[in-house]
Short mmCIF file of C-alpha atoms in Angstrom, two decimals:
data_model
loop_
_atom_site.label_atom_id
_atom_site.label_comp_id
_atom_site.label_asym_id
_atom_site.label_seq_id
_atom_site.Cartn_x
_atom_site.Cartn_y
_atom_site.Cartn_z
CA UNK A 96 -40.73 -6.29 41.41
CA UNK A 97 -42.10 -5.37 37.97
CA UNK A 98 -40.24 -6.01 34.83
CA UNK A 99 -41.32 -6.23 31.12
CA UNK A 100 -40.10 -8.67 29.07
CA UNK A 101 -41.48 -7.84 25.54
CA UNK A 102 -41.24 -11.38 23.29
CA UNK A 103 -40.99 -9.22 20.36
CA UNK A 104 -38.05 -7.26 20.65
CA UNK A 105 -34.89 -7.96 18.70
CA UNK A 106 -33.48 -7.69 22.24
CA UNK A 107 -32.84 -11.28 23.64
CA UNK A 108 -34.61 -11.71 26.86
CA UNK A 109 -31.51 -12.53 28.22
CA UNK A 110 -30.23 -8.89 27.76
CA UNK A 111 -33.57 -7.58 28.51
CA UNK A 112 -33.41 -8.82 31.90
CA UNK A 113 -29.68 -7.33 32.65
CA UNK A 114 -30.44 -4.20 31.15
CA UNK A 115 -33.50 -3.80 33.57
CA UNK A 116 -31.85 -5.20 36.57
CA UNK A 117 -28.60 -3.48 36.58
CA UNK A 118 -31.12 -0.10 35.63
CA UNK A 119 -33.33 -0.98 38.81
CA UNK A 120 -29.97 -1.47 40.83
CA UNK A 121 -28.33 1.88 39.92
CA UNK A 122 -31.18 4.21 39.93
CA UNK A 123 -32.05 2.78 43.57
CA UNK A 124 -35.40 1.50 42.19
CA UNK A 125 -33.63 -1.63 44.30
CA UNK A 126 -31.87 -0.79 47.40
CA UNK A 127 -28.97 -1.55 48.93
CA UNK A 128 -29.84 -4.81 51.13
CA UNK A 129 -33.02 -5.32 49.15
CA UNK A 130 -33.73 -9.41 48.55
CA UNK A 131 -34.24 -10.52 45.44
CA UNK A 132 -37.12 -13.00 44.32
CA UNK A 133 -35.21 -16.43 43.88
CA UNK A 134 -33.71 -17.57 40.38
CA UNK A 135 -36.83 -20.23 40.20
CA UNK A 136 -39.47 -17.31 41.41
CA UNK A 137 -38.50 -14.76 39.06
CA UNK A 138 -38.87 -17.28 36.16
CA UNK A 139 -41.68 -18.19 36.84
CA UNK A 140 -43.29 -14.82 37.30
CA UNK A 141 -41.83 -13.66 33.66
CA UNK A 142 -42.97 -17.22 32.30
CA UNK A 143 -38.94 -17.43 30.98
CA UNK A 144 -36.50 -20.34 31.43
CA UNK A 145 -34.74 -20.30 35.05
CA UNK A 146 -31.80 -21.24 33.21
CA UNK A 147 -31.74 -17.75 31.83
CA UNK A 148 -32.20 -15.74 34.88
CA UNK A 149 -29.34 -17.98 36.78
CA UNK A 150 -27.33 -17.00 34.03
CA UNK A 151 -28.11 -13.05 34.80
CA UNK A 152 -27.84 -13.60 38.07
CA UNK A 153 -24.14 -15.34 38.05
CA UNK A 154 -23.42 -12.21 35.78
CA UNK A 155 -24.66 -9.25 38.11
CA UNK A 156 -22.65 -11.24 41.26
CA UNK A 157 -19.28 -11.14 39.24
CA UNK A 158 -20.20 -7.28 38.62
CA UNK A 159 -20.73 -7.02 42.51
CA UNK A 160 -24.49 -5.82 41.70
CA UNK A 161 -25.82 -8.57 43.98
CA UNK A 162 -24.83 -11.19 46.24
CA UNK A 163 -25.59 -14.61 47.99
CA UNK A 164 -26.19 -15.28 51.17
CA UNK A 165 -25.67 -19.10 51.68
CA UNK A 166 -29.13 -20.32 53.02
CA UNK A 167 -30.42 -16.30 52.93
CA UNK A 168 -31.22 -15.62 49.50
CA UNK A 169 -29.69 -13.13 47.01
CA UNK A 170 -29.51 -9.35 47.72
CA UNK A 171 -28.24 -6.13 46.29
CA UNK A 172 -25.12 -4.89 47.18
CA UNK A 173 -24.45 -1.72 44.77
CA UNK A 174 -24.93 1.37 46.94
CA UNK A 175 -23.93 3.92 44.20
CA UNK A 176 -26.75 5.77 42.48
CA UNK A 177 -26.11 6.35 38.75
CA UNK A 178 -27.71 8.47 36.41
CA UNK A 179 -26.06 7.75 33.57
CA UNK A 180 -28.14 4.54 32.30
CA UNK A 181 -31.62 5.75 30.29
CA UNK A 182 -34.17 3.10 31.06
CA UNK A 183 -34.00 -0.07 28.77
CA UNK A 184 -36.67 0.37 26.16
CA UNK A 185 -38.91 -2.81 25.38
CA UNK A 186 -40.16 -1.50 22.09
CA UNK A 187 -42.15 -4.05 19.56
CA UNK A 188 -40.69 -1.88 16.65
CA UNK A 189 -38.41 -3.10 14.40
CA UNK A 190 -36.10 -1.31 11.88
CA UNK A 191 -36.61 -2.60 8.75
CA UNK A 192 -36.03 -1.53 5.26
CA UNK A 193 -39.28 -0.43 3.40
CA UNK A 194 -39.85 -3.10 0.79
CA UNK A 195 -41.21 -0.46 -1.64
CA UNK A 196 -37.47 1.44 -1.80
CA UNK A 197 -35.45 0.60 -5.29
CA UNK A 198 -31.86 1.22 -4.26
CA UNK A 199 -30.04 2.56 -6.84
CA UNK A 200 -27.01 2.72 -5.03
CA UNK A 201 -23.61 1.14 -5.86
CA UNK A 202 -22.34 -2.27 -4.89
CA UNK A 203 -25.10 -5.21 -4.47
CA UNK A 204 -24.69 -7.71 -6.93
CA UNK A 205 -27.39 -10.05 -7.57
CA UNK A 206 -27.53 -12.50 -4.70
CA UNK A 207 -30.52 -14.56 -6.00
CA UNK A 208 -28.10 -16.55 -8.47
CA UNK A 209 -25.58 -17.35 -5.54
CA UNK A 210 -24.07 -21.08 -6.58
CA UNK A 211 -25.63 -22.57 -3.78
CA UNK A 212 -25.24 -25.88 -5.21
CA UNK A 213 -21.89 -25.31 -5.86
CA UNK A 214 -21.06 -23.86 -2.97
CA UNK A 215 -21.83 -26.62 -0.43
CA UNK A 216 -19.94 -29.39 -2.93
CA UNK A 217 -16.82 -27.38 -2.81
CA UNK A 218 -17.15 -26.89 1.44
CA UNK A 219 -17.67 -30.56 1.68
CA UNK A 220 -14.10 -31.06 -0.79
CA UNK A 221 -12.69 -28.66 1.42
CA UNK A 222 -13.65 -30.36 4.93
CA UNK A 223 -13.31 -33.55 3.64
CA UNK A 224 -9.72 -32.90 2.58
CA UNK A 225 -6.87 -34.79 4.35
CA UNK A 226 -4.91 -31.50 5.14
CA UNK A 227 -5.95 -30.56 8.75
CA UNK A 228 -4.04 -26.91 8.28
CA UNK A 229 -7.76 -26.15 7.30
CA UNK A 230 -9.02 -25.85 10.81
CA UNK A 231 -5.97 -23.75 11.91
CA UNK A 232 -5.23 -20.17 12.18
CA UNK A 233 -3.58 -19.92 8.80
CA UNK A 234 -0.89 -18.25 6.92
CA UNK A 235 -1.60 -14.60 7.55
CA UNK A 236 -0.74 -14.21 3.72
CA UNK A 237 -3.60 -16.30 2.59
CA UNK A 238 -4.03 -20.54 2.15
CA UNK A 239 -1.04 -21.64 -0.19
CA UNK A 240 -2.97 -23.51 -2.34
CA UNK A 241 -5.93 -20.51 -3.11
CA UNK A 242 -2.95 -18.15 -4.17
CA UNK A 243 -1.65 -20.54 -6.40
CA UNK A 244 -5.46 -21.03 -7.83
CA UNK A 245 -5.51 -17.46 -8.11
CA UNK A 246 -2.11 -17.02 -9.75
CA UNK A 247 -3.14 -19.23 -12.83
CA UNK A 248 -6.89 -17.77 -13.05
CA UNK A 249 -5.19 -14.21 -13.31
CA UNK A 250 -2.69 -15.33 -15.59
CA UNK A 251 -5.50 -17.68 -17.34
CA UNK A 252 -8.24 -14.22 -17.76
CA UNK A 253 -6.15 -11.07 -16.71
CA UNK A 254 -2.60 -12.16 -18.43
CA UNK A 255 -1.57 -11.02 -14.83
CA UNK A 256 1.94 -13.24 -14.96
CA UNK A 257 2.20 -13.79 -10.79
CA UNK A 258 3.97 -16.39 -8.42
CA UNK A 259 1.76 -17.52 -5.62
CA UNK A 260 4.57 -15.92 -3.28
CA UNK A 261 3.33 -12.64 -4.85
CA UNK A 262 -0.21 -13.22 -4.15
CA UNK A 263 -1.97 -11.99 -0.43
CA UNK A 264 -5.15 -12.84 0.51
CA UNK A 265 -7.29 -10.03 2.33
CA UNK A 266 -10.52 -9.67 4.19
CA UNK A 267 -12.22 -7.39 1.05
CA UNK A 268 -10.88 -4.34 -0.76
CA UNK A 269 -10.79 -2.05 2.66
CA UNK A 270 -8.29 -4.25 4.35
CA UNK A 271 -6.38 -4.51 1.53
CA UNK A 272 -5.95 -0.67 1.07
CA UNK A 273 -5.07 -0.72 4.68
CA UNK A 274 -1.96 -3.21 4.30
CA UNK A 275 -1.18 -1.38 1.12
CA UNK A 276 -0.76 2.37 2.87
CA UNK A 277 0.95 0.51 6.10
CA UNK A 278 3.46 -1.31 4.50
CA UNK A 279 4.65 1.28 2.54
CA UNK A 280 4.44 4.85 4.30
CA UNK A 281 8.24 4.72 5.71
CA UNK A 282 8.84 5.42 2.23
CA UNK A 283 6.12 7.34 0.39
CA UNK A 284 3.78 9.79 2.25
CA UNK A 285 1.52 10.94 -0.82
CA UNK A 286 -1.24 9.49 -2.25
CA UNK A 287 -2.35 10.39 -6.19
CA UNK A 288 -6.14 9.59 -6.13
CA UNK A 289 -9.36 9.46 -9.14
CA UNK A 290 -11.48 12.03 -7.86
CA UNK A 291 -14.83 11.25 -7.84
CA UNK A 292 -13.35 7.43 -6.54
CA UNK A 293 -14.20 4.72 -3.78
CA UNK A 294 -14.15 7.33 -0.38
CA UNK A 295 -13.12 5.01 1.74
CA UNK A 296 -9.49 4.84 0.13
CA UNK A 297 -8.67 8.30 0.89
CA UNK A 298 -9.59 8.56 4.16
CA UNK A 299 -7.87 5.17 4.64
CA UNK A 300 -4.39 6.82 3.58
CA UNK A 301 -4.94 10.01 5.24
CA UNK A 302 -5.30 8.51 8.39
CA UNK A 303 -1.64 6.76 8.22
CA UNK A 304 -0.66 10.02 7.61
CA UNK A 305 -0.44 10.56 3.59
CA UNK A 306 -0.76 13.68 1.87
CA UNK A 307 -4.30 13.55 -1.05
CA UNK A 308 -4.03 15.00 -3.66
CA UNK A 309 -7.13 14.21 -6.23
CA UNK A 310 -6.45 13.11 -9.91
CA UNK A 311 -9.12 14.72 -12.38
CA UNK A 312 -11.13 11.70 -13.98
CA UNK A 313 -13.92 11.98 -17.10
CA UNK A 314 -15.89 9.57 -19.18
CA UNK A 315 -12.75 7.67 -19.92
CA UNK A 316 -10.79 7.73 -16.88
CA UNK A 317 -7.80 9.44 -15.00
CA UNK A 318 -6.80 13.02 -17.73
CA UNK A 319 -3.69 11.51 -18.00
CA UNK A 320 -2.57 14.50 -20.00
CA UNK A 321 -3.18 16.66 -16.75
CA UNK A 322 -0.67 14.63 -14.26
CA UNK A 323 2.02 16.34 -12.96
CA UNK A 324 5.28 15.68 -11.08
CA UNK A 325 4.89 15.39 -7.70
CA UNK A 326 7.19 13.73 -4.96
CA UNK A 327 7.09 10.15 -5.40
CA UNK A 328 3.36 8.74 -4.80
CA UNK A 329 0.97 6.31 -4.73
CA UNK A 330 -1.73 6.62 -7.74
CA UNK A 331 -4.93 4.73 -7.03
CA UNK A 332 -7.02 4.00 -9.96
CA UNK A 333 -9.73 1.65 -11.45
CA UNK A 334 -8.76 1.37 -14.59
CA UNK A 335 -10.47 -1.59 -15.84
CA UNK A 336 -13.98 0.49 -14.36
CA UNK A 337 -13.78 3.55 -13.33
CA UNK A 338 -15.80 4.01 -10.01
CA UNK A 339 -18.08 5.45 -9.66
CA UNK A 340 -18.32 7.48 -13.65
CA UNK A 341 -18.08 3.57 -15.55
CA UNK A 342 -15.12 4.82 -17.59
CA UNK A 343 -12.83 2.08 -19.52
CA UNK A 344 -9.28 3.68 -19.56
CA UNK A 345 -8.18 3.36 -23.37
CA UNK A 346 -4.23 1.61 -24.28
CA UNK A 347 -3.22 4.86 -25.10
CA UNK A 348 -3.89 6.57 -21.45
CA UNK A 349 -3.23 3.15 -20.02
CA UNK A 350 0.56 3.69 -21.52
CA UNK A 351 0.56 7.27 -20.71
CA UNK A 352 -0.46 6.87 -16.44
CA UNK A 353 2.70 3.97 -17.04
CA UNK A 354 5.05 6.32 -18.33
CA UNK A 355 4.34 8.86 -15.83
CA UNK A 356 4.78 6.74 -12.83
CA UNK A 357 7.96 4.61 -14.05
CA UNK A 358 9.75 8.00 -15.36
CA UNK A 359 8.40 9.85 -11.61
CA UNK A 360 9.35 6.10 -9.61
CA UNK A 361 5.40 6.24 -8.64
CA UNK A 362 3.34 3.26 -7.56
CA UNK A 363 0.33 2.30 -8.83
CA UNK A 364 -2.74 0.69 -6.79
CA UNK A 365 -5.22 -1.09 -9.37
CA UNK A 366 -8.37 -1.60 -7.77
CA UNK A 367 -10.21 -4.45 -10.32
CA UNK A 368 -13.32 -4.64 -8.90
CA UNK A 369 -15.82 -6.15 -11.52
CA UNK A 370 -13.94 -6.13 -14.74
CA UNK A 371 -15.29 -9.74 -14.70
CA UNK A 372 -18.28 -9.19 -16.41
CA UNK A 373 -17.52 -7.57 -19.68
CA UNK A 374 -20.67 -7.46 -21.72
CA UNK A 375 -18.96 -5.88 -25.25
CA UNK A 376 -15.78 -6.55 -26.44
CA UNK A 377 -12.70 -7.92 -25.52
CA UNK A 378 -11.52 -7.87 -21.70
CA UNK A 379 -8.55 -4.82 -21.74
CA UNK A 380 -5.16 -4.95 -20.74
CA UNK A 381 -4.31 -4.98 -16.98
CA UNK A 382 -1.77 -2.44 -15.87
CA UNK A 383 0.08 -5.03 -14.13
CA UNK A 384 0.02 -6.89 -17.46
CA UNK A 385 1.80 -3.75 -19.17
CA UNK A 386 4.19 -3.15 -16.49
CA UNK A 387 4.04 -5.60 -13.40
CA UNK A 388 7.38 -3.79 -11.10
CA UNK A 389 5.40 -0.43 -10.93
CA UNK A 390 1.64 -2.35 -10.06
CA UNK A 391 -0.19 -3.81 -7.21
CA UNK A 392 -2.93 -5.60 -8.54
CA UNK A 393 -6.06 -5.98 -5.92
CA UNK A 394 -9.49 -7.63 -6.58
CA UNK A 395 -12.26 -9.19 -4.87
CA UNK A 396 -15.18 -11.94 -4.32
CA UNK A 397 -17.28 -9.66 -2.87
CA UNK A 398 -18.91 -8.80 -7.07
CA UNK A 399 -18.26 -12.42 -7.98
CA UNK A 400 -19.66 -14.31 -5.43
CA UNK A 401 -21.01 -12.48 -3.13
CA UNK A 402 -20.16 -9.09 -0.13
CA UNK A 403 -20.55 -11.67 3.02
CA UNK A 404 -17.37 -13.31 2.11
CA UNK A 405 -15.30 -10.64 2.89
CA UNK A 406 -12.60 -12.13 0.51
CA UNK A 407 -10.09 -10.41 -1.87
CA UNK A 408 -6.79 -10.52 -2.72
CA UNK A 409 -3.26 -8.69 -3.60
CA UNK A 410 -1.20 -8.75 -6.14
CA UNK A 411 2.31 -7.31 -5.74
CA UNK A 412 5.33 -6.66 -7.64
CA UNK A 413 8.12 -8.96 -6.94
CA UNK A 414 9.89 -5.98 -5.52
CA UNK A 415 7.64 -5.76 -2.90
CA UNK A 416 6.93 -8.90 -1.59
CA UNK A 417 8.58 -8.65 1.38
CA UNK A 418 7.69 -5.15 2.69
CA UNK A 419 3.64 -6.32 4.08
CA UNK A 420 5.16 -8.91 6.51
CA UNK A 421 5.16 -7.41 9.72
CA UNK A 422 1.76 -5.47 9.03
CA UNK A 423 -0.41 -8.83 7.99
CA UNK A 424 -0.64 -10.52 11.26
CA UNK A 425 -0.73 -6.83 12.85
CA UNK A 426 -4.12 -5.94 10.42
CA UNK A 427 -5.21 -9.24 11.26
CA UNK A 428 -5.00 -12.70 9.88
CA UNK A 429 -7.57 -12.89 6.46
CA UNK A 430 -10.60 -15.06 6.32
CA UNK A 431 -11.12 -18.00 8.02
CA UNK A 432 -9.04 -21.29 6.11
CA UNK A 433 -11.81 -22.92 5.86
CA UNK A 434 -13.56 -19.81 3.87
CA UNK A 435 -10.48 -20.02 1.94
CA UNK A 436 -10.14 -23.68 0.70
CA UNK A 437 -13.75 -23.40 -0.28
CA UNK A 438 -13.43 -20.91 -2.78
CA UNK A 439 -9.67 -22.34 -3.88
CA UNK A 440 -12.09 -25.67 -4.54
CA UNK A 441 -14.74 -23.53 -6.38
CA UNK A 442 -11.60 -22.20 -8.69
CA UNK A 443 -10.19 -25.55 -9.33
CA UNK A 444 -13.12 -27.26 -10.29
CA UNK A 445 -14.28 -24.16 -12.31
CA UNK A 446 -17.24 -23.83 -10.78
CA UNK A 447 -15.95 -20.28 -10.07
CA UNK A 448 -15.23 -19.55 -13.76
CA UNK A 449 -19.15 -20.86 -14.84
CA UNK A 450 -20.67 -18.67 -12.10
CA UNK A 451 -19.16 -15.58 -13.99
CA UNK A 452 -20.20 -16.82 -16.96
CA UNK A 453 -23.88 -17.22 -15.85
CA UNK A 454 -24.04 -14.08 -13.98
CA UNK A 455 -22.12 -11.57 -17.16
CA UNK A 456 -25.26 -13.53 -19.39
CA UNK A 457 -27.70 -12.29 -16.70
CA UNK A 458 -26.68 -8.96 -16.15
CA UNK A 459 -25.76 -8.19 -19.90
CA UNK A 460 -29.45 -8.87 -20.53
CA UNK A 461 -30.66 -6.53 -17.34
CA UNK A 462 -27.98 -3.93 -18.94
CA UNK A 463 -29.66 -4.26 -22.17
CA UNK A 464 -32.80 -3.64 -20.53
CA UNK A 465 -31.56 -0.20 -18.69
CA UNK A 466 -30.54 1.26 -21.68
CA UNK A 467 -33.35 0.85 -24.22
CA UNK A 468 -35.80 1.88 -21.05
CA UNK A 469 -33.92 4.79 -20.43
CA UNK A 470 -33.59 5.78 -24.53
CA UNK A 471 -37.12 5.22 -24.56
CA UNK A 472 -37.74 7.58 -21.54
CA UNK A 473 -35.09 9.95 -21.89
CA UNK A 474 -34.81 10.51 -25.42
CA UNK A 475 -31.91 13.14 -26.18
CA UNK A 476 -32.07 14.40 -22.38
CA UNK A 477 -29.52 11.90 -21.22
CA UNK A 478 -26.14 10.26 -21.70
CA UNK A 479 -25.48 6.58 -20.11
CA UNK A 480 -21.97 5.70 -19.50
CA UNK A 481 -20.10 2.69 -17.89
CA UNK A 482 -22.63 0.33 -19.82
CA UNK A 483 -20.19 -2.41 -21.44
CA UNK A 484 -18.95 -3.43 -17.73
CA UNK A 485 -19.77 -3.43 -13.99
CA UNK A 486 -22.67 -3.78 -12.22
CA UNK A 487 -23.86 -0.06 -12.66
CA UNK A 488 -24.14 2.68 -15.36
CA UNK A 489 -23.94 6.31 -14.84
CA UNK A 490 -27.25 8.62 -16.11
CA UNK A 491 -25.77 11.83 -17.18
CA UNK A 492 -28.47 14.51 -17.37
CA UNK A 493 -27.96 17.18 -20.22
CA UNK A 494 -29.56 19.61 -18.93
CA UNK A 495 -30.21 19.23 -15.55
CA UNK A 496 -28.38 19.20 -12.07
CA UNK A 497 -29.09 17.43 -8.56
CA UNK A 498 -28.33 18.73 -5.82
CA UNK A 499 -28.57 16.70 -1.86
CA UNK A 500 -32.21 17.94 -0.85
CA UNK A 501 -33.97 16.51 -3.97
CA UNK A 502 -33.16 13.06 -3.15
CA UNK A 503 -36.24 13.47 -0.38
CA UNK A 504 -38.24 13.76 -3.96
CA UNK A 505 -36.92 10.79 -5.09
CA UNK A 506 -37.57 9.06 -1.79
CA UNK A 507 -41.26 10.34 -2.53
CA UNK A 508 -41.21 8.06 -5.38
CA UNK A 509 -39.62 5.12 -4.02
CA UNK A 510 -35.92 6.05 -5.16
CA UNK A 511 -33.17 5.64 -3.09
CA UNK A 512 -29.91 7.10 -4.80
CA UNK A 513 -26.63 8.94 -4.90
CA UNK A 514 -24.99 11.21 -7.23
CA UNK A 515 -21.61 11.44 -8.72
CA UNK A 516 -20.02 14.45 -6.40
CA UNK A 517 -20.96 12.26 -3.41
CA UNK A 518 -17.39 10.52 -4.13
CA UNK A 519 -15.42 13.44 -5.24
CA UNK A 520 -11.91 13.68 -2.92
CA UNK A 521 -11.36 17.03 -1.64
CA UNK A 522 -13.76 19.91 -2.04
CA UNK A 523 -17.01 18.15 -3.35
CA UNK A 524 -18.72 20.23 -5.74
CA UNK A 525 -22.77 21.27 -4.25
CA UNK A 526 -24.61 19.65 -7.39
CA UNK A 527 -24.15 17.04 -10.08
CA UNK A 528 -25.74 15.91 -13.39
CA UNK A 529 -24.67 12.42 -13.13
CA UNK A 530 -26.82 9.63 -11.58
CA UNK A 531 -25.26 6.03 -10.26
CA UNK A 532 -27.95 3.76 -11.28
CA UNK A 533 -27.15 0.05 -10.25
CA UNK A 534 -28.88 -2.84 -11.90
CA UNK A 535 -27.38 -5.31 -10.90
CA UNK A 536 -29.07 -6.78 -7.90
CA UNK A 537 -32.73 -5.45 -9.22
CA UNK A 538 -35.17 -7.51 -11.30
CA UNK A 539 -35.94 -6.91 -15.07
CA UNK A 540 -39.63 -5.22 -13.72
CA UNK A 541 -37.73 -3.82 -11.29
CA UNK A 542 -35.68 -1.72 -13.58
CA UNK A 543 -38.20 -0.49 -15.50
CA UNK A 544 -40.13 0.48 -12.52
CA UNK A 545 -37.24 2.12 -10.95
CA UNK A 546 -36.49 4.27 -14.37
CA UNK A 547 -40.34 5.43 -14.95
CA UNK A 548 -40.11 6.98 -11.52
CA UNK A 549 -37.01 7.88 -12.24
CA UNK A 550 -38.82 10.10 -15.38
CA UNK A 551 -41.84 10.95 -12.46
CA UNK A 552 -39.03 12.71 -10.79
CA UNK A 553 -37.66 14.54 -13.14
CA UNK A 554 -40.78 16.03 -14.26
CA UNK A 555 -41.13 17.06 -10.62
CA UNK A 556 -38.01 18.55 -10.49
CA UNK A 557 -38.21 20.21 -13.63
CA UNK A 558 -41.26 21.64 -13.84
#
């Protein structure tokens, strides 16, 4: 009996072995009755650990592949032939990312400054803690004590006024959406969306059932002055930074979008992703801030810290407080505790608060360095937007659009990237001028490597 076990594979050999067993047995490369080599021979022959093959073995006699005969041996006892199963594949290749690709796209922060240090001090408060509710399942609304850290941070940095009781803890931004269009579609069915926005909201609602309609957003923000009345909604925004176009939304529309939803008895969903680091001026109002009973407030760790944690959080009006109960524990309880008292301890000791610090000094430099490359490059043939917070700008070409097939000539040069109409809601428009270019997570050479090919391709696809 011949089987490959290839030592390279990202396959264990474990699996390997099923896979070509089970294989063998149903395509009646072993037959019905057939003996099999014992657990000890068959090790030995593949030069693997016997423990390993018992362990197959024990497996493929619950599955009635094979069976013992006390003193006999072990035999086959699947008659069925099956053609349904392609042979396993022992291939050495791996799939890896090409080194040489600058991503471009949205959403990596820069993971080479995570607080390490930090980090493992706070876990060790956290474990070392007398309260044992650690090392339990949990509140499904979130560890008491990291809702009321994140009550006085929010009040402290967002003037977000909140009682712990308000505040839900949430496995990222997704799940939080999810809770959001749950717990309230017995009473609204429509959802008010920025359009280009974060896809994954839409689709979120529309699968509970809510009617999209998109909300026309420019360098700015949502056009207020273009809302109209609708049935009562939900109106997702991100104020603070628009995704993906980088817009700020000024006082003056911030009042207006308030207006229009207390006068229409809307809801609004503010989706603060990075507003954290704010690298010119003052940090802006929140819209809970203006007008907490008509707001949910949601933000995340996933920017701060870092996407692995899976960690954000929910602000709600007091009105609401009691309407997500019977969909946490159904969405599923949030992070582990433990997760959860770590990052209440990195708050508390404001470790938390120095990270940002660190971080909006290091990317405020790497911004800097983006826009005097691209001035220097681009001269009058571009506008750069979104640049005073986030972790990406937006390159607005003057006089030139993308469309999908020309990112294989970016690829050419090493550019991986998407373009604005890639999150439009709705009927997506075939080309777009405007480039997401995130710095966040590259290196200061890295940037300006990434933004001369950036000019290489546009003189291929312009000339």
């Amino acid at each position: 009996m011949f089987i490959n076990i290839d030592r390279n594979s990202n396959i264990s050999i474990k699996k390997q072995l099923y896979d070509k067993l089970t294989y063998m047995i149903l395509n009646c490369e072993l037959m019905y009755g057939e003996k099999l080599p014992s657990s000890r021979e068959l090790a030995s022959s593949l030069k693997i650990s016997r423990n390993t093959v018992v362990e197959v073995y024990d497996q493929l006699i619950a599955e009635v592949y094979i069976s013992t005969r006390k003193g006999s041996g072990t035999y086959v006892t699947n008659t069925r032939k099956c053609h349904l199963l392609e042979e396993p594949e022992c291939s050495t290749k791996r799939t890896k990312k090409d080194p040489n690709i600058l991503r471009l796209i949205a959403g990596t922060p820069d993971l080479t400054h995570f607080p390490k240090q930090s980090w493992m001090q706070a876990t060790r408060r956290a474990v070392n803690n007398k309260n044992t509710d650690i090392f339990g399942y949990g509140d499904p609304n979130g560890y008491l004590p990291l809702r009321e850290a994140l009550s006085k941070y929010l009040y402290t940095h967002k003037g977000i006024c909140s009682s712990p009781e308000q505040v839900i803890i949430s496995g990222g931004t997704k799940d939080a959406i999810r809770l959001i269009a749950l717990s309230l579609k017995d009473e609204i069915n429509s959802l008010l969306t920025e359009s280009p926005s974060v896809l994954f909201v839409p689709e979120i609602f529309r699968s509970i059932g809510y009617n999209i309609t998109p909300l026309k957003v420019d360098s700015i923000g949502i056009v207020t002055k273009e809302l109209k009345h609708q049935e009562r909604s939900i109106i997702y925004t991100s104020a603070a930074h628009q995704f993906p176009l980088g817009g700020t939304l000024t006082i003056k529309r911030r009042h207006e979008l308030i207006d229009f939803a207390v006068k229409h008895n809307h809801l609004i969903i503010e989706d603060d992703c990075d507003s954290e680091f704010r690298y010119k001026g003052a940090p802006v109002n929140s819209l809970f801030q203006i007008c907490s009973r008509y707001v949910i407030h949601i933000g995340t760790f996933s920017k701060t810290i870092c996407p692995s944690l899976r960690l954000g959080y929910i602000v709600l009006p007091e009105i609401l407080t009691a309407i997500p109960e019977k969909y946490t524990e159904l969405i599923g309880n949030p992070p582990g505790t433990l997760l959860q008292a770590t990052v209440n301890d990195l708050i508390r000791s404001g470790d938390y608060e120095k990270h940002i610090f660190k971080m909006t000094k290091i990317y405020k430099a790497k911004v800097k360095i983006v826009i005097d490359t691209l001035n220097k490059e681009f001269s009058n043939k571009i506008r750069v937007n979104g640049e005073h917070t986030g972790l990406h700008v937006v390159v607005e070409f003057i006089n030139h659009t993308f469309k999908e097939s020309d990112k294989a000539v970016f690829y050419k040069y090493n550019l991986e990237v998407e373009f604005s109409n890639e999150y439009s809601t709705g009927r997506a428009q075939p080309k777009s001028n405007k480039l997401i270019f995130n710095f966040a997570h590259l290196t200061q050479d890295e940037i300006i490597l990434a933004i001369t090919q950036l000019k290489n391709v546009y003189r291929a696809l312009t000339n």
